[in-house]
Short mmCIF file of C-alpha atoms and ligand atoms in Angstrom, two decimals:
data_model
loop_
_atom_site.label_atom_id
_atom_site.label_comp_id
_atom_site.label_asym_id
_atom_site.label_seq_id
_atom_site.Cartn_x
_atom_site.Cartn_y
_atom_site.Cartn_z
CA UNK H 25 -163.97 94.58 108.65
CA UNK H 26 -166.51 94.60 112.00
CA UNK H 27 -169.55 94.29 109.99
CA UNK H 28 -172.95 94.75 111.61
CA UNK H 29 -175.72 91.80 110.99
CA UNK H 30 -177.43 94.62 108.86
CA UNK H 31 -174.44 94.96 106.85
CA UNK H 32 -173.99 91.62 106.51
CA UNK H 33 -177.18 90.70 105.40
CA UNK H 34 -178.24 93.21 102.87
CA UNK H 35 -175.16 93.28 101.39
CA UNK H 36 -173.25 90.38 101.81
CA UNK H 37 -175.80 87.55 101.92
CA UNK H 38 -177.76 85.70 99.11
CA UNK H 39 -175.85 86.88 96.28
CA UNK H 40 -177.16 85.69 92.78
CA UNK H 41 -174.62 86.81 90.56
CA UNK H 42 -170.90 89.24 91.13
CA UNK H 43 -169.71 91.00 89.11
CA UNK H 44 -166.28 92.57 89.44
CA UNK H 45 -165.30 95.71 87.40
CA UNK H 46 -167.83 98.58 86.90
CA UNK H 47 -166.86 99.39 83.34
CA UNK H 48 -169.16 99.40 80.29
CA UNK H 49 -168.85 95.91 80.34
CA UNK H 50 -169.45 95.23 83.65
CA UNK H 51 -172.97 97.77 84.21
CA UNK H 52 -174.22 96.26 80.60
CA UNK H 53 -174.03 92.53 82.23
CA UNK H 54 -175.65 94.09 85.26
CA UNK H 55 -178.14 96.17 83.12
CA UNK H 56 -179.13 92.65 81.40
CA UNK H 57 -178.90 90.19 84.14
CA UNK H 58 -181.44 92.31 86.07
CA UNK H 59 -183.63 92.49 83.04
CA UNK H 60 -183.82 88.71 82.77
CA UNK H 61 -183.83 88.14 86.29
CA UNK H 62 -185.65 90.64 87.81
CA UNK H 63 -185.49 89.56 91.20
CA UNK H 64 -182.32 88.58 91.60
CA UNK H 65 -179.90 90.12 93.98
CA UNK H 66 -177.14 91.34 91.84
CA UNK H 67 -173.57 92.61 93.47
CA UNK H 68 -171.02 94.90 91.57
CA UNK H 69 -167.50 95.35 93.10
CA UNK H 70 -165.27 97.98 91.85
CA UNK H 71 -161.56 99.27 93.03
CA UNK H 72 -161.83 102.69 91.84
CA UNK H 73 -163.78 105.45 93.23
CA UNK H 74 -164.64 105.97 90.08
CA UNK H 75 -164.34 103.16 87.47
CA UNK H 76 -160.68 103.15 87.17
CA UNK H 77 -159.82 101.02 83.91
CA UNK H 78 -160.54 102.52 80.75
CA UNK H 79 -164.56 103.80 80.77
CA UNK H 80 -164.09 106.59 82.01
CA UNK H 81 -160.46 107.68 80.36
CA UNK H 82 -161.80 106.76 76.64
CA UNK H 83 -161.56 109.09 73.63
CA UNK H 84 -165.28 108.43 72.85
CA UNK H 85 -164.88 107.14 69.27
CA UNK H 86 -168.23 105.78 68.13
CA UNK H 87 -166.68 103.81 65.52
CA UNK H 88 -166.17 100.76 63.60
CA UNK H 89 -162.76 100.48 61.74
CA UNK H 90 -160.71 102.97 59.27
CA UNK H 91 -159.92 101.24 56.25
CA UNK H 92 -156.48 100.75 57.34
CA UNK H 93 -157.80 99.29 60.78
CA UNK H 94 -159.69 97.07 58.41
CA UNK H 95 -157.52 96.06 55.60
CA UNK H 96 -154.97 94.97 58.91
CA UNK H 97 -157.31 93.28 60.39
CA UNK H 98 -157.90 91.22 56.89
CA UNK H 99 -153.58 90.76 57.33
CA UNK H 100 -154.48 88.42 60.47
CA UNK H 101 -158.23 87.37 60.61
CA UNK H 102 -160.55 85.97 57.97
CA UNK H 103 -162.68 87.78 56.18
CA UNK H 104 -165.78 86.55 58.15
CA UNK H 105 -164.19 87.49 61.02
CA UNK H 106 -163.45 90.58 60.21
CA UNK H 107 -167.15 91.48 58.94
CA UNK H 108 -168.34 89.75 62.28
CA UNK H 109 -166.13 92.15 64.42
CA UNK H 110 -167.49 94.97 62.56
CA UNK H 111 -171.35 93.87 62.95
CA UNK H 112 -170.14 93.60 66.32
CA UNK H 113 -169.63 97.35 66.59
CA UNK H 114 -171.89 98.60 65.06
CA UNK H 115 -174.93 96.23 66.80
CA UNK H 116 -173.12 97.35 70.22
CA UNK H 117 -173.10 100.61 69.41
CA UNK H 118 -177.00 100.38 68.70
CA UNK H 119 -177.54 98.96 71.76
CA UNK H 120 -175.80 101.22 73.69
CA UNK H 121 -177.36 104.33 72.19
CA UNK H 122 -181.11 102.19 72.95
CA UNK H 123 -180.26 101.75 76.51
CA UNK H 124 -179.27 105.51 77.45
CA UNK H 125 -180.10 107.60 74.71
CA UNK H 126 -178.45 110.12 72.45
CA UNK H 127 -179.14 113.04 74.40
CA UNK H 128 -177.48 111.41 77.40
CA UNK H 129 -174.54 110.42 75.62
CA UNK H 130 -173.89 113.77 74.07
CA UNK H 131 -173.64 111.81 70.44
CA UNK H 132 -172.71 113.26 67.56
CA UNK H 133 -172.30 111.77 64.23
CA UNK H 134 -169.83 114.29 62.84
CA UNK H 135 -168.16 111.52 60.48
CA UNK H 136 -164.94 110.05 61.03
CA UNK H 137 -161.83 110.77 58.82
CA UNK H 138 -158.40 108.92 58.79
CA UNK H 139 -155.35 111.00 57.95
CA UNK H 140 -152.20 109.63 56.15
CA UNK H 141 -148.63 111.02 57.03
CA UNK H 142 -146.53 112.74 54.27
CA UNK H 143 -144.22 109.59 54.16
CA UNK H 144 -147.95 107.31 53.82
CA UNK H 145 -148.50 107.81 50.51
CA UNK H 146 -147.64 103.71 49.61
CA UNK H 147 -150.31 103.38 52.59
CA UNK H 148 -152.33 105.63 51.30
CA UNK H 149 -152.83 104.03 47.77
CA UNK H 150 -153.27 101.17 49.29
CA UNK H 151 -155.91 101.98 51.27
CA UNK H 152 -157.52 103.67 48.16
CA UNK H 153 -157.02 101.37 46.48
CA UNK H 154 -159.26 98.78 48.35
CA UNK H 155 -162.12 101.19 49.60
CA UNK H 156 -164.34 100.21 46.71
CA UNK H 157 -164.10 96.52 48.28
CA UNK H 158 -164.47 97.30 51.72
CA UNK H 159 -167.49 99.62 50.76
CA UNK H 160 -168.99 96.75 48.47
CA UNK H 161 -168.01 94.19 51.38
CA UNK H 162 -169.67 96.89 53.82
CA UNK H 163 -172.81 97.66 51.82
CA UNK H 164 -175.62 94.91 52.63
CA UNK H 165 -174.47 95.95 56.76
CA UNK H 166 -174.56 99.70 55.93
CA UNK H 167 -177.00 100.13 53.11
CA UNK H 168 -174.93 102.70 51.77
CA UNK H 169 -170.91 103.08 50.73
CA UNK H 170 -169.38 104.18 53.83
CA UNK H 171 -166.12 105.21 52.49
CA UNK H 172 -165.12 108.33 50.25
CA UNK H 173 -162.13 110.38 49.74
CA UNK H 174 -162.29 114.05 50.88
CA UNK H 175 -160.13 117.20 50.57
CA UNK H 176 -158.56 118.13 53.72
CA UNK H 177 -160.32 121.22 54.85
CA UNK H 178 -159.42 121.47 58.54
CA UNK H 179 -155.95 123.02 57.47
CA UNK H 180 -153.65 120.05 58.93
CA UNK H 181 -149.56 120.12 57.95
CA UNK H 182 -147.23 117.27 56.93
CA UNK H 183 -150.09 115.31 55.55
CA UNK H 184 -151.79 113.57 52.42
CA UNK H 185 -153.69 116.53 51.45
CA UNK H 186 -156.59 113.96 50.78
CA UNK H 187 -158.25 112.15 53.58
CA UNK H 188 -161.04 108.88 53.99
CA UNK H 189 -164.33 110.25 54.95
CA UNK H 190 -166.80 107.62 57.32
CA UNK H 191 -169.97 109.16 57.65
CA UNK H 192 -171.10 106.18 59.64
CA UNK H 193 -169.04 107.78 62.74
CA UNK H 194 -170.22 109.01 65.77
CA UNK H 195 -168.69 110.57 68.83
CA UNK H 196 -169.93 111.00 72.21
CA UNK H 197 -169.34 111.85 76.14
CA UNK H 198 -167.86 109.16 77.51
CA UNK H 199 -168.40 110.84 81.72
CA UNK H 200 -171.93 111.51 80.51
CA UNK H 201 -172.40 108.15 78.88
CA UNK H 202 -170.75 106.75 82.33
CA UNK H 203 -172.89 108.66 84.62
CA UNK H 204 -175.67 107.60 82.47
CA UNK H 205 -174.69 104.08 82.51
CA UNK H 206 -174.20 103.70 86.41
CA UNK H 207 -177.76 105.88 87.08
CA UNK H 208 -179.42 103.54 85.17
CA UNK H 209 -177.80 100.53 86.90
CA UNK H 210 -178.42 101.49 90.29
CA UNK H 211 -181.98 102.72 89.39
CA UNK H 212 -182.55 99.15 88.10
CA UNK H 213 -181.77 97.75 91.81
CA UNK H 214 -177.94 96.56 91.39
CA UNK H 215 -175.66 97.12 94.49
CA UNK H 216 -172.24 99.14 93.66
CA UNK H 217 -169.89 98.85 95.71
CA UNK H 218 -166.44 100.83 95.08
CA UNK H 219 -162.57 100.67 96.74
CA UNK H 220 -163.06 97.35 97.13
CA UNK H 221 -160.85 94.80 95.64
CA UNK H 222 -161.28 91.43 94.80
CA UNK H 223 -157.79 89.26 95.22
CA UNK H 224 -158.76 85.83 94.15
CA UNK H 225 -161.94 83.76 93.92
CA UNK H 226 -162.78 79.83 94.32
CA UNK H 227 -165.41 77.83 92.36
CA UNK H 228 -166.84 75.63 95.29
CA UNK H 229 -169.14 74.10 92.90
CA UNK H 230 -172.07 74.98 94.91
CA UNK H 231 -170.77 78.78 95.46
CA UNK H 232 -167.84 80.82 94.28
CA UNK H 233 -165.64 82.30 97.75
CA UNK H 234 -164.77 85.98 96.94
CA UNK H 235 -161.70 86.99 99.34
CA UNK H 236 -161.32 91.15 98.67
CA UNK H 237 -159.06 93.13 100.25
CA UNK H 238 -161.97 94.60 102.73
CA UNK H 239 -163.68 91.21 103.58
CA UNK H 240 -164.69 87.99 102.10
CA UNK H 241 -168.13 86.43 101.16
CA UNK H 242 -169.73 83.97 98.12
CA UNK H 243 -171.93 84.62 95.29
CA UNK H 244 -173.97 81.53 93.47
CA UNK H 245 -171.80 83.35 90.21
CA UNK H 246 -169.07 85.50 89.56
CA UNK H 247 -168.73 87.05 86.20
CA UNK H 248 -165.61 88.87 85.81
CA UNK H 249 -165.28 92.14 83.66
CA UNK H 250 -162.24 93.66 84.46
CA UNK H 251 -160.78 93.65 80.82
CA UNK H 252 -157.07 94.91 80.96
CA UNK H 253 -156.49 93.81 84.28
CA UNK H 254 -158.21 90.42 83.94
CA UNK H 255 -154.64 88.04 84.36
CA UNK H 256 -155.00 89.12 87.82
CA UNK H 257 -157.59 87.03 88.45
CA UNK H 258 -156.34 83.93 85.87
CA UNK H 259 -157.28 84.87 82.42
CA UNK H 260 -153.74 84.99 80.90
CA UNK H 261 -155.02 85.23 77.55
CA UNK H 262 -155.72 89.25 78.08
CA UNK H 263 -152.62 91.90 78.27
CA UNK H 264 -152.91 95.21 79.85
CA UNK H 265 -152.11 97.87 77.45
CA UNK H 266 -152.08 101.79 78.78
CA UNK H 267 -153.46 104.23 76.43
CA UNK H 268 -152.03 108.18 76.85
CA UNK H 269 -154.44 110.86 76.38
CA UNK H 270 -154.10 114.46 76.08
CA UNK H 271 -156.70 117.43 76.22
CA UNK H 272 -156.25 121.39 75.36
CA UNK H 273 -157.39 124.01 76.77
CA UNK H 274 -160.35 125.78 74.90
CA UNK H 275 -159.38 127.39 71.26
CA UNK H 276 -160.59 130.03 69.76
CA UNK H 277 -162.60 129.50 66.34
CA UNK H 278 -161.89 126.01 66.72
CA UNK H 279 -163.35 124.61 63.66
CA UNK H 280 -162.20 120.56 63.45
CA UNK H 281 -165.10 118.43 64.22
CA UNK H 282 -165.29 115.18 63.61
CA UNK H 283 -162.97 111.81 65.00
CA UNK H 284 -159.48 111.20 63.00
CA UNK H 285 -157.49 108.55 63.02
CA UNK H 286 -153.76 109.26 62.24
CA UNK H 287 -150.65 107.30 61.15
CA UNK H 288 -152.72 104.12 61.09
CA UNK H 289 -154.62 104.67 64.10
CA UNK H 290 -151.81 105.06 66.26
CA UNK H 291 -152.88 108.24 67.33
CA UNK H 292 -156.40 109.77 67.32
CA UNK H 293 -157.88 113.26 68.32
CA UNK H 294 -161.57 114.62 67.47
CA UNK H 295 -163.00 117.65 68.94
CA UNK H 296 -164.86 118.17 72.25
CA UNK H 297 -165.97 121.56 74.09
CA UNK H 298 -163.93 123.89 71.63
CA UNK H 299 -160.87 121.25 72.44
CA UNK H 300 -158.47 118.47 71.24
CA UNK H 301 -158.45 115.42 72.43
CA UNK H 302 -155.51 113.62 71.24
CA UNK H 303 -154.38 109.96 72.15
CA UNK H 304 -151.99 106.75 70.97
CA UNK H 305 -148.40 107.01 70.74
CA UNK H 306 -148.20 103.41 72.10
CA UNK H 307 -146.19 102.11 69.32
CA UNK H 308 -143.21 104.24 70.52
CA UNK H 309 -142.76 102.44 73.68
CA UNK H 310 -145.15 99.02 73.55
CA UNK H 311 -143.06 97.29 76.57
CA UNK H 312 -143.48 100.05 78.81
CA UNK H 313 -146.84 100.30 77.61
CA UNK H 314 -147.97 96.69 78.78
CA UNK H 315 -148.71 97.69 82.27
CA UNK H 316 -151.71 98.38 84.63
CA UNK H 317 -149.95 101.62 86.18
CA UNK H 318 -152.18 104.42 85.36
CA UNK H 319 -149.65 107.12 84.40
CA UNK H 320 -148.23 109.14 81.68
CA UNK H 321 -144.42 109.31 80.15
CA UNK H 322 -142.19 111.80 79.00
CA UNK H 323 -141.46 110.43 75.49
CA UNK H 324 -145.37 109.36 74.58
CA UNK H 325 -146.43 113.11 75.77
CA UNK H 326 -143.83 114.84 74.04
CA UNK H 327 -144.76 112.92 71.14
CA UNK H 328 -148.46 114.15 71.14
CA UNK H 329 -147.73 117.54 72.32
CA UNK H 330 -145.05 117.90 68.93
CA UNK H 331 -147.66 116.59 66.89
CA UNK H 332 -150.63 118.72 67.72
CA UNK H 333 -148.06 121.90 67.14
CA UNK H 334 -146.65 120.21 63.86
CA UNK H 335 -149.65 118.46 62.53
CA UNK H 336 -153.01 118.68 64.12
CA UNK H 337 -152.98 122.78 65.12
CA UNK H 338 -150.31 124.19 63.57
CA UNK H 339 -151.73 127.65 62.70
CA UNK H 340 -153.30 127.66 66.51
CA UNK H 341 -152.06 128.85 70.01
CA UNK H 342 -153.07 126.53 72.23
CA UNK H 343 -152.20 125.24 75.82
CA UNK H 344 -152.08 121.32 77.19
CA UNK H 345 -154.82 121.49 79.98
CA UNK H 346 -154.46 117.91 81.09
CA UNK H 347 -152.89 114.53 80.51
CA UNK H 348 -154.66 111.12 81.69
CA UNK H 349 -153.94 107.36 81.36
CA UNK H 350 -156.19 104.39 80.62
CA UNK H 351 -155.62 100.61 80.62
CA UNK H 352 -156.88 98.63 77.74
CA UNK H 353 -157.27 94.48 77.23
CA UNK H 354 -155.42 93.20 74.45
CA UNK H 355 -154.22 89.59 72.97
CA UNK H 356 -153.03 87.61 70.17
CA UNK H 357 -156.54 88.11 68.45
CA UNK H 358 -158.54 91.13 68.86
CA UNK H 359 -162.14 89.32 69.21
CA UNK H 360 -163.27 89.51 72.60
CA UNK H 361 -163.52 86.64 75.13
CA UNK H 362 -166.88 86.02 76.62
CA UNK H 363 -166.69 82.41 77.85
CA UNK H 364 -167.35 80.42 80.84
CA UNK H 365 -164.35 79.97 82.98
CA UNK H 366 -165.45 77.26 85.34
CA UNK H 367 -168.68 76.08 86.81
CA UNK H 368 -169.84 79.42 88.40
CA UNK H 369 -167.29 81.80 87.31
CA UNK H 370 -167.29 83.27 83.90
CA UNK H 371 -165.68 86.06 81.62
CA UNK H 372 -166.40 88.83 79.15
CA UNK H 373 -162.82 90.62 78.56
CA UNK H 374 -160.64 91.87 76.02
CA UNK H 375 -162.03 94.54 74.40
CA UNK H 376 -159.15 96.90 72.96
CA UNK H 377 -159.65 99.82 71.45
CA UNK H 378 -163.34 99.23 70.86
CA UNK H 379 -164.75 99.21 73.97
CA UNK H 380 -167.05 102.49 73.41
CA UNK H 381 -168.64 100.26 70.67
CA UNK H 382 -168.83 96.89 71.31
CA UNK H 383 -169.19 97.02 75.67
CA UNK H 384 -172.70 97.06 75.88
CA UNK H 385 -173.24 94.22 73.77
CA UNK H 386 -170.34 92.31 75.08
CA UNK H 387 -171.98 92.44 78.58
CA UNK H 388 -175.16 91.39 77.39
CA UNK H 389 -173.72 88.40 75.90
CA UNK H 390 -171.79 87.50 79.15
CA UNK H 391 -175.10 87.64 80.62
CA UNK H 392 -176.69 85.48 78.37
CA UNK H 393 -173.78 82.83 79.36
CA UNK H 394 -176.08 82.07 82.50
CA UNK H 395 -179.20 79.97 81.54
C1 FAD D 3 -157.22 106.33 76.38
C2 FAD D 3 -158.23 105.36 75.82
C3 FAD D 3 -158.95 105.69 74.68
C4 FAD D 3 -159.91 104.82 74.17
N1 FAD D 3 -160.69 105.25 73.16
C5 FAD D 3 -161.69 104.46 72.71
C6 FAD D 3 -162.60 104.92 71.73
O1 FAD D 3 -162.51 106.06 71.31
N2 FAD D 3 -163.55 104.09 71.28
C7 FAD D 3 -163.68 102.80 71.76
O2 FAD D 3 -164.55 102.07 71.29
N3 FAD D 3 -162.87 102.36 72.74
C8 FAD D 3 -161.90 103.15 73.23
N4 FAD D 3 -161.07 102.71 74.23
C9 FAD D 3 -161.29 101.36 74.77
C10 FAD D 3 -162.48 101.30 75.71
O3 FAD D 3 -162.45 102.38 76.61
C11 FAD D 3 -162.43 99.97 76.48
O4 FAD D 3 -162.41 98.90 75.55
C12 FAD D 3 -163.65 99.80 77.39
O5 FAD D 3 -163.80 100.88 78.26
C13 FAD D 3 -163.53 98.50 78.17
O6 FAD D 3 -164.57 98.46 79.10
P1 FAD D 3 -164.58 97.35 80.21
O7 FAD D 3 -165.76 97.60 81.04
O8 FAD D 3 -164.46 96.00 79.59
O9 FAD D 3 -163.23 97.58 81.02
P2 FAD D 3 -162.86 98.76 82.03
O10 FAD D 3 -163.53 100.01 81.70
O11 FAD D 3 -161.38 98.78 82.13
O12 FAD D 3 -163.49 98.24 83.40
C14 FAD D 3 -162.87 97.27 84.20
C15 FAD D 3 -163.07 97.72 85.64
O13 FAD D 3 -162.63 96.67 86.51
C16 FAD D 3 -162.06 97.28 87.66
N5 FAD D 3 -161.21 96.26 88.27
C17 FAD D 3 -160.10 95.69 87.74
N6 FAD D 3 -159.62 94.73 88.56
C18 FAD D 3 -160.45 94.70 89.64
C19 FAD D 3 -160.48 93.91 90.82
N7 FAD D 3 -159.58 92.94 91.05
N8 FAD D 3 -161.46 94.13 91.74
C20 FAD D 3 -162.39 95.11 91.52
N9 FAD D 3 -162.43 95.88 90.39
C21 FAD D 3 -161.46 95.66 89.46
C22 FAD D 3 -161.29 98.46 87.09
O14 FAD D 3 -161.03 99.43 88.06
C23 FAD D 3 -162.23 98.95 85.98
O15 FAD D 3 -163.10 99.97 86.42
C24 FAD D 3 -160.10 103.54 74.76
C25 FAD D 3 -159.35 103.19 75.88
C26 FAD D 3 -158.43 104.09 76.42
C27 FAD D 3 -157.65 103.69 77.64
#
């Protein structure tokens, strides 16, 4: 790149702090950064046009855990770091309703309901089962019991006719909560910079080297935020994992409203605009889901599409209007890493499916790595 010595220096020169990726995670550290360091000369480098990892491609859950999401979680993690997780979610999501707003985010707290399939019903006990636990292990967060079982009423097929009703969840507009997001940003007086791509950096102790594929320059600190795609720049601990979504086309009389969880999470829909939105389907194919390629396959789409006709809408006409791909961050544990990574560079990745909710206050804390 020829670039003028206007270009150079507004842009390129005195950096305080990088940050790479202009996801939720990546605009909250921004957001906060400038708020504690109001005069410092913040940079934000994105690939995308748009931000092109999993922001702007989300389902919009405002949520916290299903009791099965929950009772797994208590199969691998301790029960302190379970309840942590979930404070985690719901103080994110506080935050991020504080910084732009309901109105702006379109949020709705509709409840939340997870649905068990026909051949569930050992699941479903279970899950029964424990919900006066969770909801007494869940009180002194929530004030209130957050779980109860409910009649189906939305008409569903080839289900438990009962489902688990979570009136603690919410569900927004993730492009409005991402146009938000960025306005607020930029109004604040961070630089955004997109189709730009960083390749590799170097701590030089004094300055961290940024080589892109445009040009390269330094920053006094990098902080990297690029979740599922973060092993390209060294953190191996973080897998990409591609999320399939689907929407319809408007239906008639539509009356679901609300977020569901189905078959143990593995798939999810909730309504939006008199649509479905309806996502997962990962399980069927978790190699070829372990990717950064943004793009949809035959068996995961059929999947979804036989489902909604079987399941979800099965006394509706409806029409597929679009199909879209996302990549998430995953790993061995699901907490998220915020961390320093060396002595300039440092990390807030890993967010899986819970990005909506805990982002905001994952970026904040990556901020609050610099002293
Ligand atoms: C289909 C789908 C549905 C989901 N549904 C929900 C939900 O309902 N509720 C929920 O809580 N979470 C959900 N999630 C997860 C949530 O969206 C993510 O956890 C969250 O968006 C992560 O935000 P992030 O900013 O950390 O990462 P991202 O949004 O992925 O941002 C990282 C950014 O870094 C950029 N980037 C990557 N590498 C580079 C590089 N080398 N140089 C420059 N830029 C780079 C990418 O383009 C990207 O914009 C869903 C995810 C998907 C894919």
């Amino acid at each position: 790149m020829n670039l003028s010595y206007w270009e150079t220096k507004t842009w390129f020169s005195y950096i305080d702090f990088c940050i790479v990726g202009s996801g939720i995670t990546g605009l909250s550290c921004a957001l906060s950064l400038k708020q504690r360091f109001p005069k410092s000369n913040i940079l934000v480098l994105e690939r995308g046009i748009l931000p092109n990892g999993a922001s702007t491609k989300n389902a919009g859950f405002a949520c916290f855990g299903s009791v099965s999401e929950i009772l797994d979680d208590l199969n691998s993690h301790t029960e302190e770091e379970v309840l942590k997780l979930i404070q985690k979610r719901l103080k994110g999501l506080q935050l991020l309703r504080e910084n732009l707003g309901d109105q702006n985010l379109g949020y709705k707290e509709y409840g939340g309901y997870e649905l068990f399939t026909k051949e569930d019903q050992p699941l479903f006990e279970s899950c029964k089962a424990h919900m006066p636990e969770l909801n007494k292990m869940l009180k002194p967060i929530l004030g209130i019991e957050a779980f109860s079982i409910q009649k189906d009423i939305f008409g569903f097929k080839n289900i438990q006719k009962k489902l688990i009703f979570n009136q603690f969840e919410g569900q927004l507009n993730t492009g409005r909560m991402m146009e938000a997001l960025l306005y607020k940003v930029q109004k604040a007086g961070v630089k955004i910079l997109n189709n730009i791509t960083v390749e590799s950096i170097t701590d030089r102790q004094d300055a961290v080297e940024i080589k892109t594929d445009k040009l390269e320059f330094s920053s006094s600190k990098l902080l990297i935020a690029t979740n599922g795609f973060a092993s390209q720049l060294g953190i191996t601990e973080v897998k990409p994992a591609r999320a399939q979504v689907l929407i319809t086309k408007p239906i008639k009389n539509l009356d679901i409203k609300g977020t569901f969880h189905l078959d143990k999470g593995y798939y999810y829909f909730r309504n939006i605009d008199d649509r479905i939105l309806f996502g997962g389907g990962r399980h069927l194919d978790f190699k070829t889901e372990e990717t950064t390629e943004i793009a949809k396959t035959e068996i995961i789409q059929q999947k979804l599409e036989e489902l909604l006709k079987t399941t979800i809408l099965p006394d509706s006409s409806f029409k597929v209007d679009q199909y879209w791909s996302g990549i998430m961050g995953v790993g061995s544990q699901k907490n998220p890493i915020v961390k320093q990574f060396s002595e300039n560079v440092y990390c807030g990745v890993r967010l899986g499916g819970m990005g909506v909710a805990i982002g905001s206050i994952i970026g904040k804390e990556l901020s609050e790595l610099i002293s």
